Coordinates of C-alpha atoms and ligand atoms in Angstrom, one line a residue:
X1 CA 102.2 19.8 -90.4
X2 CA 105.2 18.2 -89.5
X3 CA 106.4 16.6 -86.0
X4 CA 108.0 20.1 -85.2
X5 CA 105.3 21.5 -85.5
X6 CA 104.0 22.7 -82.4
X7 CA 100.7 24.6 -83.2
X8 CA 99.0 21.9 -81.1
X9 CA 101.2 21.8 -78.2
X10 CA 100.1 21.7 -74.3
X11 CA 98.8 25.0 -72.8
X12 CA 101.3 24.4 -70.0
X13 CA 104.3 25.2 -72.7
X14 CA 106.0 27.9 -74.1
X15 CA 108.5 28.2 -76.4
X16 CA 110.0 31.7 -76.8
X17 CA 111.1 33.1 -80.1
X18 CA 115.3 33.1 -78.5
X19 CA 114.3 29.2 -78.1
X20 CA 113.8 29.1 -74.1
X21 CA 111.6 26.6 -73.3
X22 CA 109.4 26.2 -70.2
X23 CA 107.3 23.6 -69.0
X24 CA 104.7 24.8 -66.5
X25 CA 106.5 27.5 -65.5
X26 CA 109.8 25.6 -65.2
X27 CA 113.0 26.2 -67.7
X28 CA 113.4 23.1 -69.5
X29 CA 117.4 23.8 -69.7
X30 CA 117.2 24.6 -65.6
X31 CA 115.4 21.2 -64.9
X32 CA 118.1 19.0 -67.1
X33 CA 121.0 20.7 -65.3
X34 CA 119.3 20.1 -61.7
X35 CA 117.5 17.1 -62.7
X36 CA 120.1 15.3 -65.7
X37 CA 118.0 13.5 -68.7
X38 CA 116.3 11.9 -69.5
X39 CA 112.9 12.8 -67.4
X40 CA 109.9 13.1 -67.4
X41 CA 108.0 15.7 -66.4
X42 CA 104.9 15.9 -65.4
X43 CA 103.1 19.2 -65.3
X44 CA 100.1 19.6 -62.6
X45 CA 98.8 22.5 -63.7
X46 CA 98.3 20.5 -67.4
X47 CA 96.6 17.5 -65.4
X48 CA 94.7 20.3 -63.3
X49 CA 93.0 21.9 -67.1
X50 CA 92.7 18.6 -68.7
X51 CA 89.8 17.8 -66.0
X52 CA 88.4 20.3 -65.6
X53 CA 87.6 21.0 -69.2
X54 CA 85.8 17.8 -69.1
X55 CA 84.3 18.0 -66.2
X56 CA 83.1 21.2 -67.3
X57 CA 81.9 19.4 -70.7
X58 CA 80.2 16.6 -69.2
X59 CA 78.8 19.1 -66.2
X60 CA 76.9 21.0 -68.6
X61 CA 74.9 17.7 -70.4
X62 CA 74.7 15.5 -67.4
X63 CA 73.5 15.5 -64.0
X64 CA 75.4 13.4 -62.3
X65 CA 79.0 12.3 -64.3
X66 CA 81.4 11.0 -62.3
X67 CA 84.8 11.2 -63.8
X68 CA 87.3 8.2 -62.7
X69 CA 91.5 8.4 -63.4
X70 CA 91.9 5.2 -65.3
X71 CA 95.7 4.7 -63.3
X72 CA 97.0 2.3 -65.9
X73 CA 97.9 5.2 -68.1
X74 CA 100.1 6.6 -65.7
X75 CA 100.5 5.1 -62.2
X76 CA 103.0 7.8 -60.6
X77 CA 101.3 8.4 -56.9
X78 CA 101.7 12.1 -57.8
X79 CA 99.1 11.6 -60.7
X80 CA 97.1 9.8 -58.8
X81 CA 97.3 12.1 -55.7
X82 CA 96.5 14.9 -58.0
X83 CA 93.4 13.3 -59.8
X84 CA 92.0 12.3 -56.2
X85 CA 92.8 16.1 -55.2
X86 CA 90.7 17.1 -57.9
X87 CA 87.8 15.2 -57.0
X88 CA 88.1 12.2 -59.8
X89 CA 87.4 8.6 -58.7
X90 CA 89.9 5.8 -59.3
X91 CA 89.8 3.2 -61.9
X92 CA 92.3 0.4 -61.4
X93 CA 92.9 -2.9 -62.9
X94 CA 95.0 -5.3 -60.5
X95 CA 95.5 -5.7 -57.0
X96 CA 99.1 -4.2 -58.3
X97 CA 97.6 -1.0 -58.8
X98 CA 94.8 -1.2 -56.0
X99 CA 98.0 -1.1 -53.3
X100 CA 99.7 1.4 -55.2
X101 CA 96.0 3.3 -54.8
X102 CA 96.0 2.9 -51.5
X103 CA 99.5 4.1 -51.2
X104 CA 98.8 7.3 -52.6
X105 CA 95.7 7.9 -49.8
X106 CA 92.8 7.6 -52.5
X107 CA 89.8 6.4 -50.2
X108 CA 88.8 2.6 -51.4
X109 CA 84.9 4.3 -51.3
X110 CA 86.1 6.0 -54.5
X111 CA 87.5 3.2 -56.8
X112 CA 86.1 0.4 -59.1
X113 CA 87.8 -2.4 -59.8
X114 CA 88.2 -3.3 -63.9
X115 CA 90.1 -6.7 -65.7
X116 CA 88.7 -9.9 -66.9
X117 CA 89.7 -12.7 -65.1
X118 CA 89.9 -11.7 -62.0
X119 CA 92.5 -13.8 -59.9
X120 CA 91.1 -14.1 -56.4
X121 CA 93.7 -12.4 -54.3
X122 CA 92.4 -9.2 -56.3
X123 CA 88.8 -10.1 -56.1
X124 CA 89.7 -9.9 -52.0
X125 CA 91.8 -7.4 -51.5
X126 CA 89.2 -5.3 -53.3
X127 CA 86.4 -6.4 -51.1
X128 CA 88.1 -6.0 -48.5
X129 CA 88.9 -2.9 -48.7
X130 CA 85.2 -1.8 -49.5
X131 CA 85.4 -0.4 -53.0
X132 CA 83.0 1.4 -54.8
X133 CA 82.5 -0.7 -57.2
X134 CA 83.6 -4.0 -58.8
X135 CA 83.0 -4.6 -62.7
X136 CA 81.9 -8.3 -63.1
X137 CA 83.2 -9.8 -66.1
X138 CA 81.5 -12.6 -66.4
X139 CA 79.3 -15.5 -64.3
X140 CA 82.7 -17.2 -62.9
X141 CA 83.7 -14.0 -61.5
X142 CA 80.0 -13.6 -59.6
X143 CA 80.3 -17.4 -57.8
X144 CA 84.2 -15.8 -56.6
X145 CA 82.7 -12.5 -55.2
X146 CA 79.8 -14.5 -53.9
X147 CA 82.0 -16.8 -51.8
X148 CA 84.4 -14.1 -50.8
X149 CA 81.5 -11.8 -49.4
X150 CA 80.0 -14.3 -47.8
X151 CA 83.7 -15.4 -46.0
X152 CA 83.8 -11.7 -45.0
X153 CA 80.0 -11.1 -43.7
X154 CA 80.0 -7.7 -46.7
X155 CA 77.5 -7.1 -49.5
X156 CA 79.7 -6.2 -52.8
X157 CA 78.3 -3.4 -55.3
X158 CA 79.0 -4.8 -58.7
X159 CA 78.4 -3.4 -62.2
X160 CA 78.3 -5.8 -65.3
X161 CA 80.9 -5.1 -68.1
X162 CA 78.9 -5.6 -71.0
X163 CA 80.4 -6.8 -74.5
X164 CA 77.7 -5.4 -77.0
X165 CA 76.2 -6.3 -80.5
X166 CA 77.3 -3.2 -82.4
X167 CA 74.0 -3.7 -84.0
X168 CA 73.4 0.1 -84.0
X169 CA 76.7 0.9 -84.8
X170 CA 76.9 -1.4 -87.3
X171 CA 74.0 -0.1 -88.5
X172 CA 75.1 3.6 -89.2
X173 CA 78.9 2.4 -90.6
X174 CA 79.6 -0.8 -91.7
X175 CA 83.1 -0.2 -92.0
X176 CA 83.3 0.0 -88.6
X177 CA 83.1 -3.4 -88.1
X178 CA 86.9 -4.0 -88.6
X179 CA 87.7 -1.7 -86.2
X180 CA 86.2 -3.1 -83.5
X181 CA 87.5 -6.6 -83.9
X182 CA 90.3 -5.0 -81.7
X183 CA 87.7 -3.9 -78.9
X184 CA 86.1 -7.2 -79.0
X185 CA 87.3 -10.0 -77.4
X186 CA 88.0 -11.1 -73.8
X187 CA 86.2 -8.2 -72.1
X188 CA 82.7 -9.0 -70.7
X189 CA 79.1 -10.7 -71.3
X190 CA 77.1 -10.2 -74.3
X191 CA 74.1 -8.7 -74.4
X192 CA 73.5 -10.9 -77.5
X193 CA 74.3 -14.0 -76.1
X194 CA 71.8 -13.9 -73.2
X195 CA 75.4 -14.2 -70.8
X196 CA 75.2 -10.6 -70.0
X197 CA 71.1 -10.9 -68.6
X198 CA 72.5 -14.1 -66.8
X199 CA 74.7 -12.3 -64.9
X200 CA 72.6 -9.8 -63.6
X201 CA 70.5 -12.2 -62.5
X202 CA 72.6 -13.6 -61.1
X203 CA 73.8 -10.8 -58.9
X204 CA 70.1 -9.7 -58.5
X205 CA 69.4 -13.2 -56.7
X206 CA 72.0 -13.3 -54.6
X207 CA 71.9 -11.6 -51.3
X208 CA 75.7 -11.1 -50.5
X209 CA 75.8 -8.5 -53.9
X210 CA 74.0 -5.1 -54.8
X211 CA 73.6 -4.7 -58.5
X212 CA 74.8 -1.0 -59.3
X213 CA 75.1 -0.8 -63.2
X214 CA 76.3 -1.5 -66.6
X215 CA 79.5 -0.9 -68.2
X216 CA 81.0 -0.6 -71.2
X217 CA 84.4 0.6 -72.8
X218 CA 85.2 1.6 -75.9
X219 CA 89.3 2.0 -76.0
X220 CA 90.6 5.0 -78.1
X221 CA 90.2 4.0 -82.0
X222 CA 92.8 6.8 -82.9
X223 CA 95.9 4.6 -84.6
X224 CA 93.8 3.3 -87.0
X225 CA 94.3 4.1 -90.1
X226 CA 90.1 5.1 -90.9
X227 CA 90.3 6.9 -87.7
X228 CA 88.1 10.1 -87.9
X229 CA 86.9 12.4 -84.6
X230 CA 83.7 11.9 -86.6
X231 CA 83.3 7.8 -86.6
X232 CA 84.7 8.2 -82.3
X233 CA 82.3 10.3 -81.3
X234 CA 79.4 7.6 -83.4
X235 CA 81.5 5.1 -82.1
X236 CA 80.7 6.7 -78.4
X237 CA 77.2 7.4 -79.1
X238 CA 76.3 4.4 -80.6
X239 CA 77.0 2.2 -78.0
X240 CA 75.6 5.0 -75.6
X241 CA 72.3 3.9 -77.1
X242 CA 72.6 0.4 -77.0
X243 CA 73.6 0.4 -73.1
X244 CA 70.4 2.3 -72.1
X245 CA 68.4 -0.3 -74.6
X246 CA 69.8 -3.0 -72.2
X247 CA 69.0 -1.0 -69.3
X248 CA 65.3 -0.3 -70.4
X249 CA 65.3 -4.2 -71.2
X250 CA 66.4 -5.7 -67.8
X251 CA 63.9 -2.9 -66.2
X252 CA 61.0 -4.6 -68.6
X253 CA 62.1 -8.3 -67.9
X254 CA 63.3 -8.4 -64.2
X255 CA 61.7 -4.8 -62.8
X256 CA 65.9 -4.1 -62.0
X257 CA 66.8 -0.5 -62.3
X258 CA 70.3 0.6 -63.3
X259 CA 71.6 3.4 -61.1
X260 CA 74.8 3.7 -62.6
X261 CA 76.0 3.7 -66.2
X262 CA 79.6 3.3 -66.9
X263 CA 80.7 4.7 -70.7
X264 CA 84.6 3.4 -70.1
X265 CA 87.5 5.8 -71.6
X266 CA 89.3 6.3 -74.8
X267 CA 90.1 9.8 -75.2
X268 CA 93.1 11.6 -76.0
X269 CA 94.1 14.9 -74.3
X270 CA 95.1 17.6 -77.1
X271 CA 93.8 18.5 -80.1
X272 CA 95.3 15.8 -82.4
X273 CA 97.2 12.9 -81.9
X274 CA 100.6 12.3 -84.0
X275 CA 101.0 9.0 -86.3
X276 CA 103.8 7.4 -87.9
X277 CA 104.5 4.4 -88.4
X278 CA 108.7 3.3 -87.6
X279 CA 110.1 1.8 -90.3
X280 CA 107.9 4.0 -93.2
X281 CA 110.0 7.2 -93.4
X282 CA 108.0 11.0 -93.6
X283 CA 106.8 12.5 -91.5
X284 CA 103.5 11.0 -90.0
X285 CA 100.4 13.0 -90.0
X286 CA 98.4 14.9 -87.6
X287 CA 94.8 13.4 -87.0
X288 CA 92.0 15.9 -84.9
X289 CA 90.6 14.7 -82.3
X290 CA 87.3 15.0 -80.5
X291 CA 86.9 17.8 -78.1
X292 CA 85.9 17.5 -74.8
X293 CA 82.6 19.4 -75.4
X294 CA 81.7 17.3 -79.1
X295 CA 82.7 13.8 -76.9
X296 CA 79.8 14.8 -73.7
X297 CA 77.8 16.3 -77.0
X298 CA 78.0 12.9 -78.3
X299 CA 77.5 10.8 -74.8
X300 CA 74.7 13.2 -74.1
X301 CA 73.0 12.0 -77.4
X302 CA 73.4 8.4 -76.8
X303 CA 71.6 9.0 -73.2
X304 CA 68.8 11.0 -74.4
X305 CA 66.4 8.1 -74.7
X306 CA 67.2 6.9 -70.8
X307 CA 63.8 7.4 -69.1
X308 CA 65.5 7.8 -65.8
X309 CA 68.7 9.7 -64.1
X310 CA 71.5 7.5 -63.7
X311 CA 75.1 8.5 -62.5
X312 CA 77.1 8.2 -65.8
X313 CA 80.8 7.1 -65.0
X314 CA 83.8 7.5 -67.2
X315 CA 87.0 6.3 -66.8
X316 CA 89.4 8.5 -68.4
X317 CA 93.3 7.4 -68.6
X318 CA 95.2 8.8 -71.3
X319 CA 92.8 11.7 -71.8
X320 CA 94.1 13.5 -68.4
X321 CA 97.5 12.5 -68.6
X322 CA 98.7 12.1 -72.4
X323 CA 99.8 16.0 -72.9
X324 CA 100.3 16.8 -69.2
X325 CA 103.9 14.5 -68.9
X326 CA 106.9 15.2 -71.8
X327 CA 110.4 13.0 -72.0
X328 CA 113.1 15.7 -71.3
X329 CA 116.4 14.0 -73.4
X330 CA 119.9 14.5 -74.4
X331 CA 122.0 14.4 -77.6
X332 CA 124.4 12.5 -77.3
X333 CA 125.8 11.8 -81.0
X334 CA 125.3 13.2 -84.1
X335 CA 126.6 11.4 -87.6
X336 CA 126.1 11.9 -90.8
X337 CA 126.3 9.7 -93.7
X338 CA 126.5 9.5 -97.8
X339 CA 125.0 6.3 -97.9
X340 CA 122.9 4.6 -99.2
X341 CA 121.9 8.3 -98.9
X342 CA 122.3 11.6 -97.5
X343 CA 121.1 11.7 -93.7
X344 CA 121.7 12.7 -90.1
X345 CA 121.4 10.4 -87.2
X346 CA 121.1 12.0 -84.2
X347 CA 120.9 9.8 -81.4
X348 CA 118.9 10.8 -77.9
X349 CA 119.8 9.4 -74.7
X350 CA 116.0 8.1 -74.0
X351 CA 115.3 5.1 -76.6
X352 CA 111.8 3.3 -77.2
X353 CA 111.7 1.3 -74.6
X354 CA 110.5 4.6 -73.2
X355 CA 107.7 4.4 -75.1
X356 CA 106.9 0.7 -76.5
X357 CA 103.6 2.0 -77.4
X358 CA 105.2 4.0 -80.6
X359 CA 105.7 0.6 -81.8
X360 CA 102.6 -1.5 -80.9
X361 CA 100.5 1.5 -82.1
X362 CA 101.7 3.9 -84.9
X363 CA 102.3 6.7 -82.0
X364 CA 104.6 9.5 -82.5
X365 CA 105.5 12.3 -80.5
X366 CA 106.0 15.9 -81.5
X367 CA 109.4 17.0 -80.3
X368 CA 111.2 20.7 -80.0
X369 CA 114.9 21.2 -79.8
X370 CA 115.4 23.5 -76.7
X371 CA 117.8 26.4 -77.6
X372 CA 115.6 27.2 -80.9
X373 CA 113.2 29.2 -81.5
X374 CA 110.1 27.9 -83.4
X375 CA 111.3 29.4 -86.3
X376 CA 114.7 28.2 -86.7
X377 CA 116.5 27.1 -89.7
X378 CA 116.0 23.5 -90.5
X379 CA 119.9 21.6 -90.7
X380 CA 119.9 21.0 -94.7
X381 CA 120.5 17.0 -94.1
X382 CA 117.3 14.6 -93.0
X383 CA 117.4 13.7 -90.1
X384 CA 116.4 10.0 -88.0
X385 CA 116.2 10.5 -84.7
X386 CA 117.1 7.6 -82.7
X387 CA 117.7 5.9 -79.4
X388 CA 120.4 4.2 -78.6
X389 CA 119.3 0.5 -77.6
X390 CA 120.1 -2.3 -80.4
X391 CA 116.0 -2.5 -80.4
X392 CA 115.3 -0.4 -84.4
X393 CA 114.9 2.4 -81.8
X394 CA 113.5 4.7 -84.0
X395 CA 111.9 8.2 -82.4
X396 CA 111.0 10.4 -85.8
X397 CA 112.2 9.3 -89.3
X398 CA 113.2 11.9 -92.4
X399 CA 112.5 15.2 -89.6
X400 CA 113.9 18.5 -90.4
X401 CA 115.7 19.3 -87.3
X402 CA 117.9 22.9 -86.5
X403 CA 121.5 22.0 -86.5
X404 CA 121.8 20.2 -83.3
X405 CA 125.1 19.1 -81.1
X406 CA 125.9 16.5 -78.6
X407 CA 124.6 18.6 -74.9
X408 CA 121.5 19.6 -76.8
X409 CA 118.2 19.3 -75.3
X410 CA 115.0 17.9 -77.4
X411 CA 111.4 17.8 -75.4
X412 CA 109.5 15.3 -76.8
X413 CA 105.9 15.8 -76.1
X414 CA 102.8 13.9 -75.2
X415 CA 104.4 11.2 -73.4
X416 CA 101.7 10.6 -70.3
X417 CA 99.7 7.8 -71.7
X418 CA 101.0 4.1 -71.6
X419 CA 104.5 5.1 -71.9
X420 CA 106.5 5.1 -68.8
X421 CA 103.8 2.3 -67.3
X422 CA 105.1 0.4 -70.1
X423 CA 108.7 1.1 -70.0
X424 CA 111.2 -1.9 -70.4
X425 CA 115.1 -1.9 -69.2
X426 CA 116.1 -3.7 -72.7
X427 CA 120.0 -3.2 -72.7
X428 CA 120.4 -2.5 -69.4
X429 CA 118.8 0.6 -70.0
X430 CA 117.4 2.2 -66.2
X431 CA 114.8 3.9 -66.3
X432 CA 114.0 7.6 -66.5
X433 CA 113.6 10.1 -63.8
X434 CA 110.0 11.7 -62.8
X435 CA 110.0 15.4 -61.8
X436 CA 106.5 17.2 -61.0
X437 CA 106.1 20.6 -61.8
X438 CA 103.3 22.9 -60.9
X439 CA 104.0 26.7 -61.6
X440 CA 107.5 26.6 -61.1
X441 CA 107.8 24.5 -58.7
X442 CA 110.4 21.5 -59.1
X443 CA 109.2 18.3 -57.4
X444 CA 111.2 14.8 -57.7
X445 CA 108.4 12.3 -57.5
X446 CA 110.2 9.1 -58.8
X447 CA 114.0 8.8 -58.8
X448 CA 116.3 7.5 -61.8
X449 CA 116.6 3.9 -61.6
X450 CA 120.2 3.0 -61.2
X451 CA 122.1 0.1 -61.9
X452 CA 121.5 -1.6 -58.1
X453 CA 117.8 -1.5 -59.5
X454 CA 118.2 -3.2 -62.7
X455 CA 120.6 -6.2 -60.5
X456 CA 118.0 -5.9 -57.4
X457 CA 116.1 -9.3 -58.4
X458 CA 119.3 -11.4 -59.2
X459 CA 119.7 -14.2 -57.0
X460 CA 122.0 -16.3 -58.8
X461 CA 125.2 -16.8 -56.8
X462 CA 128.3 -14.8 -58.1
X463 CA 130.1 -18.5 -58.3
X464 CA 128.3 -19.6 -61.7
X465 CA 130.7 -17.2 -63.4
X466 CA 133.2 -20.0 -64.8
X467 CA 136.4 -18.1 -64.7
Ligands
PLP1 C1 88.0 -0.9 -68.8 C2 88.9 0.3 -69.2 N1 88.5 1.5 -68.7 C3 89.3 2.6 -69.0 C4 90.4 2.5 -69.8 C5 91.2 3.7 -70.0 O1 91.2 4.0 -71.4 P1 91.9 5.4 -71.9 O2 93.2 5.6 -71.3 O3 91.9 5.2 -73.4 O4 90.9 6.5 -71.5 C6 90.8 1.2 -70.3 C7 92.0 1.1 -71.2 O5 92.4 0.1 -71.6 C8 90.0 0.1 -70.0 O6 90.3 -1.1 -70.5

């Protein structure tokens, strides 16, 4: 399979043999002419059957999952309005993203509170506003709940973010060990240590905080190079297990049940995720990911042993939005050269600073050229599709594109997860527009940046300029 290759595109597009495009019901030619490029757009009706397939999923093989949008995937109020709208809860990660929540109308009784380290202006704003939950991180964090709650007269549901042994995991795949020296880290208490016990104690004993549950999140494994849907769904399982081992250990040793268990997030909407790595050349590869149903097969496996019924949380990010949002862009040059050998540059007007995350993580994007049908013939040359910045700026290396000219559009999918959220303006480069679309509708939910946005922070004083 090759990045073209669009056999695993989003339900919400079609791409018509004359090489029409649309995006949920919206031309994709139509939207740059009313909207310019690049965009992104973001279809509702994607975001709409992305949940709902794994709500369905987990519905049938759980009796009470709760599904909550983890907003630091995508942070655009109209995702976040349309998540709540469906019924999801809210996960957020600073007091950044708990305004922008609260912007965007989603009740504070539906969100829990994530990050290690807490600063306290978070830590307040969160109590404050009476969230659902707050995941403790570690014993620090319970004295600075503690003396907030008490300041405000409130009693503070927390849930303890557990950092795990692995030992079952371990157990059933060595291998996997190297893989999760990136999940380890900073994150939580351990359950090996004794710290993770202490703080639930802790809470327990003190009477300004409710304990609520146990928490745990695995992040997606899927740009690793031994990635298999097989060793996530383990992965997911495994630790699964282990949680309701700790919860069947605190009920044995302090008589504390554990009414909600939270299994975290890492999964990918679609049915593979693309791979390449800038710099290597080819064409990347295709891996298969996990469906909804074998992920809640899997979670549903790792829960069997509970001996009671907990509410089992997830907090989804880049599963709901990754295939539901694609990067309309231009053409704006195309050269070819003879050396040091034969290849077409063809240079978009969207760049990587769109998309750091193709860098930091071997993520690619599968792409169509709008004007083509699926079957057109390929240009002869290779082709590198770039971005303008003076960053390597690399979108797709050695592709085989149809002839393309400056005014072309390409559509380069699966751009919903940590891409515009981690957007840069490196070059002076503004940022995107966001357009919602939903059945043919056109909505502009965020406008381009312009210039006056990249200057709004300067304070300097126009007199430092020597001349
Ligand atoms: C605690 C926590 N929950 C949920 C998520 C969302 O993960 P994903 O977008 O992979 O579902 C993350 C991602 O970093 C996380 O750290």
């Amino acid at each position: 399979m090759t990045v073209t290759d669009l056999s695993h595109a989003p339900e919400a597009l079609a791409h018509a043999p004359d090489g029409s495009v649309t995006f949920d019901g919206v031309g994709l030619a139509e939207l740059a002419a009313r909207h310019g490029t690049p965009t992104w757009a973001i279809s509702a009706s994607q975001l709409r059957l992305n949940y709902s397939t794994l709500h369905t999923a987990l519905s049938a093989r759980l009796s009470r999952p709760v599904i909550a949008y983890s907003m630091k995937a995508n942070n655009n109020r109209a995702v976040v309005q349309t998540m709540a709208g469906l019924g999801a809860a809210l996960d957020c990660s600073s007091e950044f993203e708990l305004a922008l929540a609260a912007s965007a109308g989603v009740p504070a009784g539906k969100v829990i509170i994530n990050g290690n380290g807490k600063s306290r202006a978070y830590l307040t704003a969160a109590i404050r506003m009476g969230v659902w939950q707050i995941n403790v991180d570690s014993i620090a964090e319970v004295d600075r709940i503690r003396s907030i709650a008490r300041s405000l007269g409130v009693t503070v549901p927390c849930a303890v973010r557990l950092k795990l042994s692995y030992a079952r995991l371990l157990l059933s795949d060595p291998s996997y060990e190297r893989t999760l020296r990136i999940a380890e880290g900073k994150f939580g208490s351990s359950t090996q240590s004794g710290d993770a016990e202490a703080v639930v104690r802790a809470i327990v004993a003190a009477e300004e905080l409710e304990f609520v549950g146990l928490t745990h999140h695995a992040g997606f494994p899927g740009y690793r190079a031994d990635f298999t849907a097989e060793r996530q769904l383990m992965h997911q399982a495994r630790c699964a297990e282990e949680i309701v081992e700790f919860a069947h250990l605190l009920r044995r040793r302090m008589g504390v049940v554990t009414p909600r268990l939270n299994l975290g997030g890492g999964l990918r909407s679609g049915r593979s995720v693309y791979l390449s790595t800038p710099g290597n050349g080819g064409d990347g590869e295709f891996r298969t990911l996990p469906t909804p149903d074998e992920y809640a097969e899997a979670i549903a496996a790792g829960l069997a042993g509970a001996d009671w019924d907990p509410i089992v949380q997830f907090e989804t990010g880049g599963f709901h939005v990754g295939n539901a949002v694609l990067l309309l862009a231009g053409v704006q040059d195309v050269k070819d050269v003879t050396r040091p050998r034969e290849r077409r540059y063809v240079t978009l007007d969207c760049a990587m600073t769109m998309f750091t995350g193709r860098g930091l993580n071997r993520v690619g994007f599968p792409l169509l050229v709008v004007g083509h049908g699926p079957d057109a013939a390929p240009h002869p040359l290779p082709v590198e599709l770039v971005g303008p910045t003076c960053a390597y700026d690399s979108i797709a290396e050695d592709i085989s594109l149809p002839p393309v000219r400056e005014g072309d559009l390409v559509a380069l999918l699966n751009q919903g997860a940590y891409c515009e959220v981690l957007s840069t303006q490196f070059n002076g480069f503004p940022r995107p527009a966001v357009v919602h679309l939903d059945d043919g509708d056109v909505r502009l939910v965020r406008r381009r940046e312009t210039l006056a946005d990249i200057w709004a922070r300067e304070s300097a004083a126009l007199d430092l300029w020597p001349g």
